[in-house]
mmCIF file of C-alpha atoms in Angstrom:
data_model
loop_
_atom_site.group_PDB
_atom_site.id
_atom_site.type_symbol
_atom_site.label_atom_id
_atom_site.label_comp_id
_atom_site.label_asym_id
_atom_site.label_seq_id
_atom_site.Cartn_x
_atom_site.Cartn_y
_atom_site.Cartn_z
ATOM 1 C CA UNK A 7 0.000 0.000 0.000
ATOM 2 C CA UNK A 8 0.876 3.462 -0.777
ATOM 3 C CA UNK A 9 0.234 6.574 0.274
ATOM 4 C CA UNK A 10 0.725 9.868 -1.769
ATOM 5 C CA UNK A 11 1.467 13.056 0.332
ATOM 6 C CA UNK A 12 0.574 16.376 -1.256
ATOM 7 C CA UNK A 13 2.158 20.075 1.145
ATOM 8 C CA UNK A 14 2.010 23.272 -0.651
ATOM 9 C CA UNK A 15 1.580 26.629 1.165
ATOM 10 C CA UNK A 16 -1.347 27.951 1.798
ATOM 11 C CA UNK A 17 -2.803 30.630 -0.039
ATOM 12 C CA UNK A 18 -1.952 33.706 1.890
ATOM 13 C CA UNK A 19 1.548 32.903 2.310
ATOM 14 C CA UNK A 20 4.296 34.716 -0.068
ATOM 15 C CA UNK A 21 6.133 31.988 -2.353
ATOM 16 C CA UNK A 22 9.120 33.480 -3.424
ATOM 17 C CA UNK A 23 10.687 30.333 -4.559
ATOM 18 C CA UNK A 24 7.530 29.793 -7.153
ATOM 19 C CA UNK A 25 8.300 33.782 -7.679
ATOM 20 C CA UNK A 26 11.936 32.907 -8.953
ATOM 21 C CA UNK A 27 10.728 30.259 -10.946
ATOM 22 C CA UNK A 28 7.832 31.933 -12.476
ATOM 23 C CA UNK A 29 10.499 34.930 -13.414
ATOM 24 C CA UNK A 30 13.041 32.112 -15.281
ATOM 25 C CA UNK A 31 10.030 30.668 -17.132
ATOM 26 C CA UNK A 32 9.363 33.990 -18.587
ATOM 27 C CA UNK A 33 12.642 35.021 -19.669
ATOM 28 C CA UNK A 34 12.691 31.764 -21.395
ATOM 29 C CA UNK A 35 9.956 32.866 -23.566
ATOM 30 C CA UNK A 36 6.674 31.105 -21.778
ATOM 31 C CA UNK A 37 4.451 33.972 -21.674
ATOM 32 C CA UNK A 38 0.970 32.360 -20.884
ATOM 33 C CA UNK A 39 2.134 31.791 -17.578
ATOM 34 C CA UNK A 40 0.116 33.851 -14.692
ATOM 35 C CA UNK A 41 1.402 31.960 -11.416
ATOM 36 C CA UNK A 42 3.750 28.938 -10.371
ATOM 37 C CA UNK A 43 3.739 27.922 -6.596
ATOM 38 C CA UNK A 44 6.140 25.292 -5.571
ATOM 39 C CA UNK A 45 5.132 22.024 -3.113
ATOM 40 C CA UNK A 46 6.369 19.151 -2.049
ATOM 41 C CA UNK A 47 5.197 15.218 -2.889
ATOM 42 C CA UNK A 48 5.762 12.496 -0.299
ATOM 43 C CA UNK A 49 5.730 9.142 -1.783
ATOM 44 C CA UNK A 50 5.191 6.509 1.642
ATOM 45 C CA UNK A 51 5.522 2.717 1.306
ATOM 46 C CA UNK A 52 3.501 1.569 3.977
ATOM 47 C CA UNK A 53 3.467 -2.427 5.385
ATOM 48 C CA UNK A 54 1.099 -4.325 2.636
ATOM 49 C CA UNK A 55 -1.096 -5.760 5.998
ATOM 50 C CA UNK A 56 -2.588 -2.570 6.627
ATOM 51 C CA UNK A 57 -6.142 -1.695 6.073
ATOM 52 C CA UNK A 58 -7.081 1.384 4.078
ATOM 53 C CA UNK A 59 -8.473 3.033 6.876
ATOM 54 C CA UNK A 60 -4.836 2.590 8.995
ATOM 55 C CA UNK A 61 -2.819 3.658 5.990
ATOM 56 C CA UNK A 62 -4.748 6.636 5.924
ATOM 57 C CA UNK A 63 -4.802 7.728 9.422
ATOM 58 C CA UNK A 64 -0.786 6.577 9.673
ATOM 59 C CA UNK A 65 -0.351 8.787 6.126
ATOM 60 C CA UNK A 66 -2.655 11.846 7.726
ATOM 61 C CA UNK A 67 -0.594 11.705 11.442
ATOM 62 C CA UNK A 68 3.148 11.428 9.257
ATOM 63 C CA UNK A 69 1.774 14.308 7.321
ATOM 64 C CA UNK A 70 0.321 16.452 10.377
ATOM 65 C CA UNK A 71 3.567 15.948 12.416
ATOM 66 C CA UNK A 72 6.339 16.137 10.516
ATOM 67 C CA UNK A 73 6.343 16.487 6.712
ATOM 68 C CA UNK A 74 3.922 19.154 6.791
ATOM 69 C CA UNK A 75 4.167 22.904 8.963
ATOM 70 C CA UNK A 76 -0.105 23.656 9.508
ATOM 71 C CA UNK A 77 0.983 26.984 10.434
ATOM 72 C CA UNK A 78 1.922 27.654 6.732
ATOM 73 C CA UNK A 79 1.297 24.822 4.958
ATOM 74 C CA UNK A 80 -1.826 22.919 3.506
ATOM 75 C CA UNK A 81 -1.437 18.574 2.647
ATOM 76 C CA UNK A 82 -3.506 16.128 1.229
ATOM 77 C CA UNK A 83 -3.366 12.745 1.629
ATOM 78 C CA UNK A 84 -4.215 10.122 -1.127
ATOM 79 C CA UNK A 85 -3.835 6.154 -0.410
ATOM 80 C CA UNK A 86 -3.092 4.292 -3.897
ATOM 81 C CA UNK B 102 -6.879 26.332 -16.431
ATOM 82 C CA UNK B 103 -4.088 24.822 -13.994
ATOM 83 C CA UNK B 104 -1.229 22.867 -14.645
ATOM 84 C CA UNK B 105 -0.292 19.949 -11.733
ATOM 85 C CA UNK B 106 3.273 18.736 -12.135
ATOM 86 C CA UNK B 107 4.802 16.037 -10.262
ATOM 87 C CA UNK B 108 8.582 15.754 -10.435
ATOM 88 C CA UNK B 109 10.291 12.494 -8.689
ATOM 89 C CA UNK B 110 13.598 10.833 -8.560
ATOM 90 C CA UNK B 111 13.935 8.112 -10.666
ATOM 91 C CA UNK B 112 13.902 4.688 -8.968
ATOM 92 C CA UNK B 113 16.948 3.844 -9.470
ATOM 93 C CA UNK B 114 18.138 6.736 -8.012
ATOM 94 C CA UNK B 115 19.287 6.970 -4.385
ATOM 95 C CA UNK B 116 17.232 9.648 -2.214
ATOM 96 C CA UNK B 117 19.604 10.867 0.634
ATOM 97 C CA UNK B 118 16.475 12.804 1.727
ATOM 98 C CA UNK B 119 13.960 10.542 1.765
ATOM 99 C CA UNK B 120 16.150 8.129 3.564
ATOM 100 C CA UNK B 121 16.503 10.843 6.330
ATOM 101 C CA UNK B 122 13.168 11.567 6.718
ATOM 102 C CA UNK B 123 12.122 7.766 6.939
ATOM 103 C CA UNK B 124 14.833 7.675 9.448
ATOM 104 C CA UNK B 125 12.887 10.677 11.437
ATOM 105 C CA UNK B 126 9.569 8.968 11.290
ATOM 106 C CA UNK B 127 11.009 5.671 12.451
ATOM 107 C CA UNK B 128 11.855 7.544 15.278
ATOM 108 C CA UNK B 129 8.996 9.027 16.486
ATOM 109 C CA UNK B 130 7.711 5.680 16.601
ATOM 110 C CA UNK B 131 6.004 4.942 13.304
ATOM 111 C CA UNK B 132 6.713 1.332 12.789
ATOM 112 C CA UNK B 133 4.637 -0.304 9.643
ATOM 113 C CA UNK B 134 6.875 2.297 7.119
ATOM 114 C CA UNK B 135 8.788 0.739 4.574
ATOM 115 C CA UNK B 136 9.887 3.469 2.219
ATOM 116 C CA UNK B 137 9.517 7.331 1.943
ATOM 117 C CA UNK B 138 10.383 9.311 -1.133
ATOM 118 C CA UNK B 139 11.024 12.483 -1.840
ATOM 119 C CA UNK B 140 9.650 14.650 -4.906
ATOM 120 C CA UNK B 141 9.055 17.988 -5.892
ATOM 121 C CA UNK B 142 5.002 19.266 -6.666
ATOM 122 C CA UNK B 143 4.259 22.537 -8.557
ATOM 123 C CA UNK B 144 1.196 24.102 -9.784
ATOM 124 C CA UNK B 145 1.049 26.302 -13.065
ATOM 125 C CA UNK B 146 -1.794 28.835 -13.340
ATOM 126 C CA UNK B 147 -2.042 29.385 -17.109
ATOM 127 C CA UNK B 148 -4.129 31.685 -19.254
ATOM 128 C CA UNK B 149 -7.579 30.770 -19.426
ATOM 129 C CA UNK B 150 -8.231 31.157 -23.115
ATOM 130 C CA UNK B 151 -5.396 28.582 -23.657
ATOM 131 C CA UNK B 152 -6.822 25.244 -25.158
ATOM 132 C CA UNK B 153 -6.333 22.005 -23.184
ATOM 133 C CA UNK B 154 -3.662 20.746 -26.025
ATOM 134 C CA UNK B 155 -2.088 23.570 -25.498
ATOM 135 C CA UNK B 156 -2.296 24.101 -22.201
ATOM 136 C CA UNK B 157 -0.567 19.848 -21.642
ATOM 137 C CA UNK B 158 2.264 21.057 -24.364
ATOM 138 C CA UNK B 159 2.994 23.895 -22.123
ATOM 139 C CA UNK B 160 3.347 22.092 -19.020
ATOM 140 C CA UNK B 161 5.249 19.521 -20.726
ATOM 141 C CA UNK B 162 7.718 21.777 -21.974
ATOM 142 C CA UNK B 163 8.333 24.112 -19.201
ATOM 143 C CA UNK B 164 8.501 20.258 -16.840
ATOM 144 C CA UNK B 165 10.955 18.847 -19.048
ATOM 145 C CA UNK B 166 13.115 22.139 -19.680
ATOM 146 C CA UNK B 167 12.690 23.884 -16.465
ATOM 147 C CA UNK B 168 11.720 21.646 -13.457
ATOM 148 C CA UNK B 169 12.658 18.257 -13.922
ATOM 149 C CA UNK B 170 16.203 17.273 -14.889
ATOM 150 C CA UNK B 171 15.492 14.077 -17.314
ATOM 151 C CA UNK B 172 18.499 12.062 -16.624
ATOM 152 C CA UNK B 173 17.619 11.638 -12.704
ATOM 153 C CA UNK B 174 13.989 12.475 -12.561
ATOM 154 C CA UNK B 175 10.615 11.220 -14.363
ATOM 155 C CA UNK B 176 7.638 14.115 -14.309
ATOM 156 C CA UNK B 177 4.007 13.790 -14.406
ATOM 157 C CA UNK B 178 1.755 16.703 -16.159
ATOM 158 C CA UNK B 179 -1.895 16.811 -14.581
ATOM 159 C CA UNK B 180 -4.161 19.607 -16.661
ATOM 160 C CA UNK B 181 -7.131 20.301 -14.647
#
């Protein structure tokens, strides 16, 4: 079993690493471009015994406490 | 129209980083992990008039020239 971690930052907060990257897309001649935000993607292999509903909650709690900052940052789990 | 891209290390390559944070998790005392891996998420927010063709050609482009490097790291290109 597998569980996909999505973080990006929420809304509100300033991305000036997306900024940067936004800026070299344009000077290489992309122009329809109107925003790029940067994440991050967790890929977890969990034990194969599990039930969906444990992966999930294991997945959420690994998310919550340490891959993600909830002051800042959004995530959303997916279980494959 | 938005542009989801999904850059990760190929699986043959090592991930220094996703060892560590495995590591972490380990712990603080989640047991049933087997693997974590490390990738890179971005989200494009492209001119609306653009077609969905051209929209995925975009995407494609800027992920292969611009965010992923090819000889260490597969992409993904979600238009939705």
């Amino acid at each position: 079993m597998k569980a996909k971690i999505y973080v990006t930052l929420k809304p509100s907060v300033l991305d000036p690493q997306g900024k940067a990257i936004h800026h070299s897309v344009e000077l290489l001649g992309f122009e329809q471009i109107q925003d790029i935000r940067q994440g991050k993607y967790f890929e977890i292999a969990l034990d194969s015994q599990m039930s969906e509903t444990e992966a999930q909650e294991t997945a959420e709690k690994i998310a919550r406490n340490v891959l993600a900052n909830p002051v800042i940052e959004d995530y959303r789990v997916e279980i494959v």
